[in-house]
């Protein structure tokens, strides 16, 4: 028997339907007015993608860490509106996200058998509550793949009223004037193998500079037929595309700065601060700085990479990731 209650209507995100289960602290019935004590616990479960046109493209030594980020991003707005009373006309925007795994081996993809099941245990706390309605939610997460612990993370989502949301968009568009998408001079995309992909149509990184003291920058272009849905959702480039740009640039930087083999690399940590909206029609560049590398407890080389995704000098997001080279 279980004290959990299922909540239907979970969105789909390219892995099949997600299952969201609310975990109750006692055998008392759930309060339809909201979670007791202001905090709620959930279990979010979904299959890690296999054969996905983006997440499944490449060497497939590991599951993509960003798949877990995408699951959490998709469920945040649903939770706010269905459980915490956030009005449906408010837009949920993740502005901070962090996830870390102590051992990347937990994310290894055997490549055979049924798809792995990722379970995210969520503790959700409302923040900035006004008249009983939160303006934001804070998430603390524990991750499991097929019931084995594989990491933990945090996230923050803010719910913007329509007027505030439109003002934020207008401000971003004013500070990021429209430019041709090929403002980098039409530079060619890098070899897919350098960014851990196989299909040329999945490469976002173009015309990188030569690395100097662990630093490089590159143009970011979303392919015209990018195989992720809702590329211009709400009128801006979605987080999934931005996270893929970070991943590709980080692997390229680790490879060219420290000779890491991209086909043997994965991200073991990801910490992102979204600072504004990425405009689809404005040129983007990603700057990366690789620090000195060390080794994890299993002897694998790993390197921290600091990244900034920008449009016309305006930072869209800042991030720090750790790239690990598998043995």
mmCIF file of C-alpha atoms in Angstrom:
data_model
loop_
_atom_site.group_PDB
_atom_site.id
_atom_site.type_symbol
_atom_site.label_atom_id
_atom_site.label_comp_id
_atom_site.label_asym_id
_atom_site.label_seq_id
_atom_site.Cartn_x
_atom_site.Cartn_y
_atom_site.Cartn_z
ATOM 1 C CA UNK A 1 0.000 0.000 0.000
ATOM 2 C CA UNK A 2 1.081 3.584 -0.461
ATOM 3 C CA UNK A 3 0.228 7.018 0.812
ATOM 4 C CA UNK A 4 0.927 8.520 -2.636
ATOM 5 C CA UNK A 5 -1.662 10.008 -4.970
ATOM 6 C CA UNK A 6 -1.215 10.158 -8.739
ATOM 7 C CA UNK A 7 -1.865 13.360 -10.648
ATOM 8 C CA UNK A 8 -2.867 12.888 -14.299
ATOM 9 C CA UNK A 9 -2.109 15.294 -17.066
ATOM 10 C CA UNK A 10 1.688 15.252 -16.969
ATOM 11 C CA UNK A 11 3.170 16.668 -20.168
ATOM 12 C CA UNK A 12 5.153 14.799 -22.752
ATOM 13 C CA UNK A 13 8.747 15.731 -23.551
ATOM 14 C CA UNK A 14 9.976 13.345 -26.207
ATOM 15 C CA UNK A 15 10.419 10.380 -23.832
ATOM 16 C CA UNK A 16 6.784 9.383 -23.542
ATOM 17 C CA UNK A 17 4.364 10.494 -20.872
ATOM 18 C CA UNK A 18 5.794 11.550 -17.508
ATOM 19 C CA UNK A 19 4.162 10.284 -14.328
ATOM 20 C CA UNK A 20 3.833 12.687 -11.404
ATOM 21 C CA UNK A 21 2.922 11.300 -7.985
ATOM 22 C CA UNK A 22 2.304 13.398 -4.881
ATOM 23 C CA UNK A 23 3.834 11.942 -1.741
ATOM 24 C CA UNK A 24 1.813 12.593 1.414
ATOM 25 C CA UNK A 25 3.445 12.872 4.863
ATOM 26 C CA UNK A 26 0.622 10.910 6.501
ATOM 27 C CA UNK A 27 -2.411 8.753 5.750
ATOM 28 C CA UNK A 28 -4.695 11.786 5.910
ATOM 29 C CA UNK A 29 -6.471 12.650 2.639
ATOM 30 C CA UNK A 30 -4.836 15.310 0.505
ATOM 31 C CA UNK A 31 -6.045 18.838 1.127
ATOM 32 C CA UNK A 32 -7.470 20.092 -2.197
ATOM 33 C CA UNK A 33 -6.698 23.673 -1.110
ATOM 34 C CA UNK A 34 -2.961 23.030 -1.210
ATOM 35 C CA UNK A 35 -0.103 21.176 0.480
ATOM 36 C CA UNK A 36 0.010 21.122 4.259
ATOM 37 C CA UNK A 37 2.730 23.238 5.812
ATOM 38 C CA UNK A 38 3.356 25.023 2.532
ATOM 39 C CA UNK A 39 5.749 22.342 1.207
ATOM 40 C CA UNK A 40 4.905 19.350 -0.953
ATOM 41 C CA UNK A 41 6.771 16.245 -2.067
ATOM 42 C CA UNK A 42 6.455 14.506 -5.413
ATOM 43 C CA UNK A 43 7.972 11.700 -7.421
ATOM 44 C CA UNK A 44 8.370 12.479 -11.134
ATOM 45 C CA UNK A 45 9.122 9.467 -13.321
ATOM 46 C CA UNK A 46 9.890 9.167 -17.014
ATOM 47 C CA UNK A 47 11.962 7.094 -19.393
ATOM 48 C CA UNK A 48 15.359 8.465 -20.337
ATOM 49 C CA UNK A 49 15.377 9.017 -24.098
ATOM 50 C CA UNK A 50 16.693 6.331 -26.398
ATOM 51 C CA UNK A 51 16.484 7.060 -30.094
ATOM 52 C CA UNK A 52 15.605 10.712 -29.455
ATOM 53 C CA UNK A 53 16.746 12.827 -32.449
ATOM 54 C CA UNK A 54 18.903 15.063 -30.204
ATOM 55 C CA UNK A 55 19.453 13.420 -26.813
ATOM 56 C CA UNK A 56 19.949 10.047 -28.544
ATOM 57 C CA UNK A 57 22.414 11.322 -31.146
ATOM 58 C CA UNK A 58 26.086 10.563 -30.589
ATOM 59 C CA UNK A 59 28.277 7.968 -28.874
ATOM 60 C CA UNK A 60 25.564 7.106 -26.322
ATOM 61 C CA UNK A 61 28.032 6.191 -23.591
ATOM 62 C CA UNK A 62 25.920 8.156 -21.115
ATOM 63 C CA UNK A 63 22.404 9.441 -20.740
ATOM 64 C CA UNK A 64 22.281 13.226 -21.135
ATOM 65 C CA UNK A 65 22.186 15.007 -17.772
ATOM 66 C CA UNK A 66 20.062 17.701 -19.411
ATOM 67 C CA UNK A 67 17.262 15.161 -19.946
ATOM 68 C CA UNK A 68 16.597 15.399 -16.202
ATOM 69 C CA UNK A 69 16.669 19.191 -16.416
ATOM 70 C CA UNK A 70 14.100 19.133 -19.208
ATOM 71 C CA UNK A 71 11.771 16.864 -17.203
ATOM 72 C CA UNK A 72 11.850 19.235 -14.248
ATOM 73 C CA UNK A 73 11.421 22.319 -16.418
ATOM 74 C CA UNK A 74 8.303 20.924 -18.059
ATOM 75 C CA UNK A 75 6.645 19.969 -14.783
ATOM 76 C CA UNK A 76 7.300 23.234 -12.874
ATOM 77 C CA UNK A 77 4.538 25.294 -14.445
ATOM 78 C CA UNK A 78 2.030 22.455 -14.072
ATOM 79 C CA UNK A 79 2.749 22.156 -10.343
ATOM 80 C CA UNK A 80 2.350 25.868 -9.718
ATOM 81 C CA UNK A 81 -1.021 26.056 -11.411
ATOM 82 C CA UNK A 82 -2.501 22.705 -10.348
ATOM 83 C CA UNK A 83 -1.435 22.598 -6.690
ATOM 84 C CA UNK A 84 -0.322 26.017 -5.493
ATOM 85 C CA UNK A 85 -3.084 28.153 -7.012
ATOM 86 C CA UNK A 86 -0.952 30.114 -9.490
ATOM 87 C CA UNK A 87 -3.291 31.725 -12.073
ATOM 88 C CA UNK A 88 -3.198 30.084 -15.498
ATOM 89 C CA UNK A 89 -2.268 33.368 -17.195
ATOM 90 C CA UNK A 90 1.074 33.580 -15.371
ATOM 91 C CA UNK A 91 4.111 32.247 -17.203
ATOM 92 C CA UNK A 92 6.501 29.986 -15.311
ATOM 93 C CA UNK A 93 10.150 30.834 -15.979
ATOM 94 C CA UNK A 94 13.084 28.869 -14.528
ATOM 95 C CA UNK A 95 15.854 31.286 -13.638
ATOM 96 C CA UNK A 96 18.215 28.998 -11.700
ATOM 97 C CA UNK A 97 18.958 25.331 -12.089
ATOM 98 C CA UNK A 98 21.687 23.080 -10.724
ATOM 99 C CA UNK A 99 22.289 19.334 -10.824
ATOM 100 C CA UNK A 100 25.306 17.285 -9.817
ATOM 101 C CA UNK A 101 26.150 13.596 -9.780
ATOM 102 C CA UNK A 102 28.924 12.260 -7.502
ATOM 103 C CA UNK A 103 29.779 9.482 -9.988
ATOM 104 C CA UNK A 104 29.019 9.731 -13.714
ATOM 105 C CA UNK A 105 28.984 5.914 -13.876
ATOM 106 C CA UNK A 106 25.413 6.060 -12.589
ATOM 107 C CA UNK A 107 24.441 7.730 -15.894
ATOM 108 C CA UNK A 108 26.073 5.131 -18.134
ATOM 109 C CA UNK A 109 23.795 3.915 -20.913
ATOM 110 C CA UNK A 110 24.138 0.165 -21.529
ATOM 111 C CA UNK A 111 22.518 0.603 -24.939
ATOM 112 C CA UNK A 112 20.504 -2.599 -24.602
ATOM 113 C CA UNK A 113 17.418 -3.710 -22.718
ATOM 114 C CA UNK A 114 14.433 -1.542 -21.815
ATOM 115 C CA UNK A 115 14.862 2.238 -21.506
ATOM 116 C CA UNK A 116 16.187 3.393 -18.142
ATOM 117 C CA UNK A 117 13.697 5.001 -15.780
ATOM 118 C CA UNK A 118 14.645 8.350 -14.240
ATOM 119 C CA UNK A 119 12.853 9.188 -10.996
ATOM 120 C CA UNK A 120 13.132 12.698 -9.593
ATOM 121 C CA UNK A 121 12.089 13.060 -5.954
ATOM 122 C CA UNK A 122 10.916 16.662 -5.560
ATOM 123 C CA UNK A 123 10.490 18.790 -2.455
ATOM 124 C CA UNK A 124 8.666 21.936 -3.531
ATOM 125 C CA UNK A 125 8.346 25.055 -1.377
ATOM 126 C CA UNK A 126 6.316 28.137 -2.312
ATOM 127 C CA UNK A 127 8.147 31.461 -2.097
ATOM 128 C CA UNK A 128 7.084 35.133 -2.128
ATOM 129 C CA UNK A 129 3.501 34.231 -1.197
ATOM 130 C CA UNK A 130 1.010 37.086 -1.610
ATOM 131 C CA UNK A 131 -2.666 36.539 -0.685
ATOM 132 C CA UNK A 132 -2.037 32.816 -0.569
ATOM 133 C CA UNK A 133 -0.547 32.648 -4.077
ATOM 134 C CA UNK A 134 3.215 32.101 -4.548
ATOM 135 C CA UNK A 135 5.151 34.222 -7.000
ATOM 136 C CA UNK A 136 7.875 31.562 -7.117
ATOM 137 C CA UNK A 137 8.645 27.932 -6.263
ATOM 138 C CA UNK A 138 11.863 26.431 -4.929
ATOM 139 C CA UNK A 139 12.745 22.825 -5.815
ATOM 140 C CA UNK A 140 15.139 20.438 -4.117
ATOM 141 C CA UNK A 141 15.628 17.177 -5.982
ATOM 142 C CA UNK A 142 17.123 13.724 -5.575
ATOM 143 C CA UNK A 143 17.640 11.705 -8.751
ATOM 144 C CA UNK A 144 17.510 7.944 -9.244
ATOM 145 C CA UNK A 145 18.010 5.834 -12.349
ATOM 146 C CA UNK A 146 16.288 2.464 -12.040
ATOM 147 C CA UNK A 147 16.133 3.002 -8.237
ATOM 148 C CA UNK A 148 19.880 3.713 -7.922
ATOM 149 C CA UNK A 149 20.865 7.179 -6.547
ATOM 150 C CA UNK A 150 22.510 9.211 -9.294
ATOM 151 C CA UNK A 151 22.542 12.852 -8.185
ATOM 152 C CA UNK A 152 20.788 15.813 -6.624
ATOM 153 C CA UNK A 153 19.860 19.325 -7.611
ATOM 154 C CA UNK A 154 17.999 22.553 -6.971
ATOM 155 C CA UNK A 155 15.838 24.806 -9.118
ATOM 156 C CA UNK A 156 13.900 28.064 -8.864
ATOM 157 C CA UNK A 157 10.929 29.068 -10.988
ATOM 158 C CA UNK A 158 9.173 32.449 -10.964
ATOM 159 C CA UNK A 159 5.612 33.016 -12.231
ATOM 160 C CA UNK A 160 5.257 36.276 -14.129
ATOM 161 C CA UNK A 161 1.904 38.055 -14.563
ATOM 162 C CA UNK A 162 1.120 38.875 -18.222
ATOM 163 C CA UNK A 163 2.107 42.557 -17.980
ATOM 164 C CA UNK A 164 5.414 41.809 -16.229
ATOM 165 C CA UNK A 165 6.172 39.009 -18.679
ATOM 166 C CA UNK A 166 5.573 41.267 -21.679
ATOM 167 C CA UNK A 167 7.712 44.007 -20.103
ATOM 168 C CA UNK A 168 10.584 41.548 -19.624
ATOM 169 C CA UNK A 169 10.288 40.455 -23.241
ATOM 170 C CA UNK A 170 10.208 44.072 -24.449
ATOM 171 C CA UNK A 171 13.292 44.916 -22.381
ATOM 172 C CA UNK A 172 15.180 41.942 -23.803
ATOM 173 C CA UNK A 173 14.281 42.873 -27.356
ATOM 174 C CA UNK A 174 15.317 46.482 -26.802
ATOM 175 C CA UNK A 175 18.738 45.470 -25.457
ATOM 176 C CA UNK A 176 19.199 42.746 -28.104
ATOM 177 C CA UNK A 177 18.429 44.405 -31.451
ATOM 178 C CA UNK A 178 17.541 42.198 -34.349
ATOM 179 C CA UNK A 179 20.487 40.916 -36.370
ATOM 180 C CA UNK A 180 20.897 38.427 -39.188
ATOM 181 C CA UNK A 181 21.236 34.923 -37.786
ATOM 182 C CA UNK A 182 24.558 34.567 -39.605
ATOM 183 C CA UNK A 183 26.200 37.616 -38.014
ATOM 184 C CA UNK A 184 29.285 35.450 -37.423
ATOM 185 C CA UNK A 185 30.021 35.774 -41.128
ATOM 186 C CA UNK A 186 28.436 32.469 -42.120
ATOM 187 C CA UNK A 187 31.164 30.448 -40.409
ATOM 188 C CA UNK A 188 30.896 26.696 -40.804
ATOM 189 C CA UNK A 189 29.633 24.386 -38.088
ATOM 190 C CA UNK A 190 32.236 22.345 -36.227
ATOM 191 C CA UNK A 191 32.575 18.624 -36.819
ATOM 192 C CA UNK A 192 29.711 16.859 -34.951
ATOM 193 C CA UNK A 193 32.231 14.560 -33.245
ATOM 194 C CA UNK A 194 33.824 17.568 -31.513
ATOM 195 C CA UNK A 195 30.570 18.317 -29.666
ATOM 196 C CA UNK A 196 29.523 14.753 -28.923
ATOM 197 C CA UNK A 197 26.943 14.423 -31.686
ATOM 198 C CA UNK A 198 26.787 12.375 -34.881
ATOM 199 C CA UNK A 199 24.326 14.218 -37.135
ATOM 200 C CA UNK A 200 25.522 17.507 -38.715
ATOM 201 C CA UNK A 201 21.974 18.830 -38.358
ATOM 202 C CA UNK A 202 22.299 18.703 -34.566
ATOM 203 C CA UNK A 203 25.357 20.981 -34.368
ATOM 204 C CA UNK A 204 24.744 24.451 -32.914
ATOM 205 C CA UNK A 205 28.379 25.620 -32.629
ATOM 206 C CA UNK A 206 29.861 27.589 -35.551
ATOM 207 C CA UNK A 207 33.160 29.343 -36.225
ATOM 208 C CA UNK A 208 34.895 28.909 -32.845
ATOM 209 C CA UNK A 209 37.938 30.991 -32.032
ATOM 210 C CA UNK A 210 41.253 29.296 -31.389
ATOM 211 C CA UNK A 211 41.582 28.466 -27.677
ATOM 212 C CA UNK A 212 43.925 30.736 -25.725
ATOM 213 C CA UNK A 213 44.662 29.960 -22.075
ATOM 214 C CA UNK A 214 41.573 27.743 -21.944
ATOM 215 C CA UNK A 215 39.284 30.386 -23.494
ATOM 216 C CA UNK A 216 37.295 30.232 -26.702
ATOM 217 C CA UNK A 217 34.064 31.619 -28.103
ATOM 218 C CA UNK A 218 31.775 30.443 -30.873
ATOM 219 C CA UNK A 219 28.660 31.451 -32.744
ATOM 220 C CA UNK A 220 25.454 29.587 -31.853
ATOM 221 C CA UNK A 221 22.884 28.888 -34.539
ATOM 222 C CA UNK A 222 19.760 26.775 -34.174
ATOM 223 C CA UNK A 223 19.303 24.642 -37.322
ATOM 224 C CA UNK A 224 16.249 25.539 -39.392
ATOM 225 C CA UNK A 225 14.683 22.117 -38.827
ATOM 226 C CA UNK A 226 15.827 21.567 -35.242
ATOM 227 C CA UNK A 227 14.140 18.351 -34.058
ATOM 228 C CA UNK A 228 12.998 19.706 -30.678
ATOM 229 C CA UNK A 229 9.434 21.036 -30.373
ATOM 230 C CA UNK A 230 8.446 24.614 -29.685
ATOM 231 C CA UNK A 231 11.759 26.193 -30.737
ATOM 232 C CA UNK A 232 10.254 29.665 -30.347
ATOM 233 C CA UNK A 233 7.863 28.867 -27.499
ATOM 234 C CA UNK A 234 6.487 32.083 -25.979
ATOM 235 C CA UNK A 235 8.501 33.990 -28.577
ATOM 236 C CA UNK A 236 11.983 33.130 -27.283
ATOM 237 C CA UNK A 237 14.494 30.319 -27.649
ATOM 238 C CA UNK A 238 13.572 27.630 -25.078
ATOM 239 C CA UNK A 239 15.840 26.386 -22.319
ATOM 240 C CA UNK A 240 16.392 22.985 -23.965
ATOM 241 C CA UNK A 241 18.153 24.629 -26.924
ATOM 242 C CA UNK A 242 20.240 26.875 -24.666
ATOM 243 C CA UNK A 243 21.331 23.927 -22.505
ATOM 244 C CA UNK A 244 22.369 22.001 -25.613
ATOM 245 C CA UNK A 245 24.424 25.022 -26.734
ATOM 246 C CA UNK A 246 26.169 24.987 -23.333
ATOM 247 C CA UNK A 247 26.855 21.259 -23.518
ATOM 248 C CA UNK A 248 28.291 21.442 -27.031
ATOM 249 C CA UNK A 249 30.490 24.470 -26.287
ATOM 250 C CA UNK A 250 31.764 22.912 -23.045
ATOM 251 C CA UNK A 251 32.787 19.684 -24.792
ATOM 252 C CA UNK A 252 34.466 21.647 -27.585
ATOM 253 C CA UNK A 253 36.377 23.774 -25.061
ATOM 254 C CA UNK A 254 37.501 20.747 -23.011
ATOM 255 C CA UNK A 255 38.610 18.975 -26.181
ATOM 256 C CA UNK A 256 40.567 21.828 -27.696
ATOM 257 C CA UNK A 257 42.031 23.117 -24.416
ATOM 258 C CA UNK A 258 42.925 19.835 -22.679
ATOM 259 C CA UNK A 259 42.592 17.232 -25.450
ATOM 260 C CA UNK A 260 39.587 15.566 -23.850
ATOM 261 C CA UNK A 261 37.995 13.047 -26.235
ATOM 262 C CA UNK A 262 34.434 14.373 -26.838
ATOM 263 C CA UNK A 263 33.040 10.922 -27.660
ATOM 264 C CA UNK A 264 34.068 9.791 -24.166
ATOM 265 C CA UNK A 265 32.847 12.880 -22.316
ATOM 266 C CA UNK A 266 29.736 13.774 -20.365
ATOM 267 C CA UNK A 267 28.618 16.520 -17.997
ATOM 268 C CA UNK A 268 28.723 15.521 -14.333
ATOM 269 C CA UNK A 269 27.425 18.849 -13.039
ATOM 270 C CA UNK A 270 25.445 21.747 -14.431
ATOM 271 C CA UNK A 271 24.706 25.061 -12.714
ATOM 272 C CA UNK A 272 22.795 27.644 -14.747
ATOM 273 C CA UNK A 273 21.563 31.177 -14.080
ATOM 274 C CA UNK A 274 19.148 32.433 -16.737
ATOM 275 C CA UNK A 275 19.523 36.215 -16.911
ATOM 276 C CA UNK A 276 17.189 37.075 -19.775
ATOM 277 C CA UNK A 277 15.358 35.857 -22.845
ATOM 278 C CA UNK A 278 17.163 34.535 -25.902
ATOM 279 C CA UNK A 279 15.635 36.137 -28.975
ATOM 280 C CA UNK A 280 15.251 33.773 -31.980
ATOM 281 C CA UNK A 281 16.187 36.435 -34.575
ATOM 282 C CA UNK A 282 19.257 37.807 -32.774
ATOM 283 C CA UNK A 283 22.740 36.346 -33.157
ATOM 284 C CA UNK A 284 24.134 34.391 -30.198
ATOM 285 C CA UNK A 285 27.644 33.621 -29.057
ATOM 286 C CA UNK A 286 28.854 31.340 -26.310
ATOM 287 C CA UNK A 287 32.112 32.090 -24.491
ATOM 288 C CA UNK A 288 33.794 29.291 -22.547
ATOM 289 C CA UNK A 289 36.709 29.206 -20.124
ATOM 290 C CA UNK A 290 38.176 25.851 -19.098
ATOM 291 C CA UNK A 291 39.968 25.674 -15.764
ATOM 292 C CA UNK A 292 42.791 23.267 -14.857
ATOM 293 C CA UNK A 293 41.722 19.642 -14.913
ATOM 294 C CA UNK A 294 41.965 17.147 -12.064
ATOM 295 C CA UNK A 295 40.710 13.595 -11.552
ATOM 296 C CA UNK A 296 37.596 12.200 -9.913
ATOM 297 C CA UNK A 297 37.751 9.399 -7.295
ATOM 298 C CA UNK A 298 37.778 6.802 -10.102
ATOM 299 C CA UNK A 299 40.717 8.443 -11.871
ATOM 300 C CA UNK A 300 38.762 10.062 -14.688
ATOM 301 C CA UNK A 301 39.926 13.454 -15.910
ATOM 302 C CA UNK A 302 37.448 16.257 -15.236
ATOM 303 C CA UNK A 303 37.508 19.977 -15.908
ATOM 304 C CA UNK A 304 35.275 22.882 -14.843
ATOM 305 C CA UNK A 305 34.086 25.089 -17.698
ATOM 306 C CA UNK A 306 32.542 28.534 -17.149
ATOM 307 C CA UNK A 307 30.183 29.625 -19.938
ATOM 308 C CA UNK A 308 28.290 32.750 -20.948
ATOM 309 C CA UNK A 309 25.640 32.747 -23.665
ATOM 310 C CA UNK A 310 25.165 36.279 -24.971
ATOM 311 C CA UNK A 311 23.381 38.323 -27.629
ATOM 312 C CA UNK A 312 24.877 41.667 -28.732
ATOM 313 C CA UNK A 313 26.819 41.972 -25.489
ATOM 314 C CA UNK A 314 23.866 41.067 -23.254
ATOM 315 C CA UNK A 315 24.250 37.927 -21.142
ATOM 316 C CA UNK A 316 21.332 35.560 -21.676
ATOM 317 C CA UNK A 317 22.636 32.990 -19.224
ATOM 318 C CA UNK A 318 25.718 32.130 -17.214
ATOM 319 C CA UNK A 319 26.728 28.618 -16.274
ATOM 320 C CA UNK A 320 29.421 26.451 -14.744
ATOM 321 C CA UNK A 321 29.638 22.825 -15.823
ATOM 322 C CA UNK A 322 32.015 19.951 -15.154
ATOM 323 C CA UNK A 323 33.109 17.830 -18.104
ATOM 324 C CA UNK A 324 34.262 14.309 -17.254
ATOM 325 C CA UNK A 325 36.221 12.080 -19.640
ATOM 326 C CA UNK A 326 35.296 8.428 -19.245
ATOM 327 C CA UNK A 327 38.057 5.835 -18.918
#
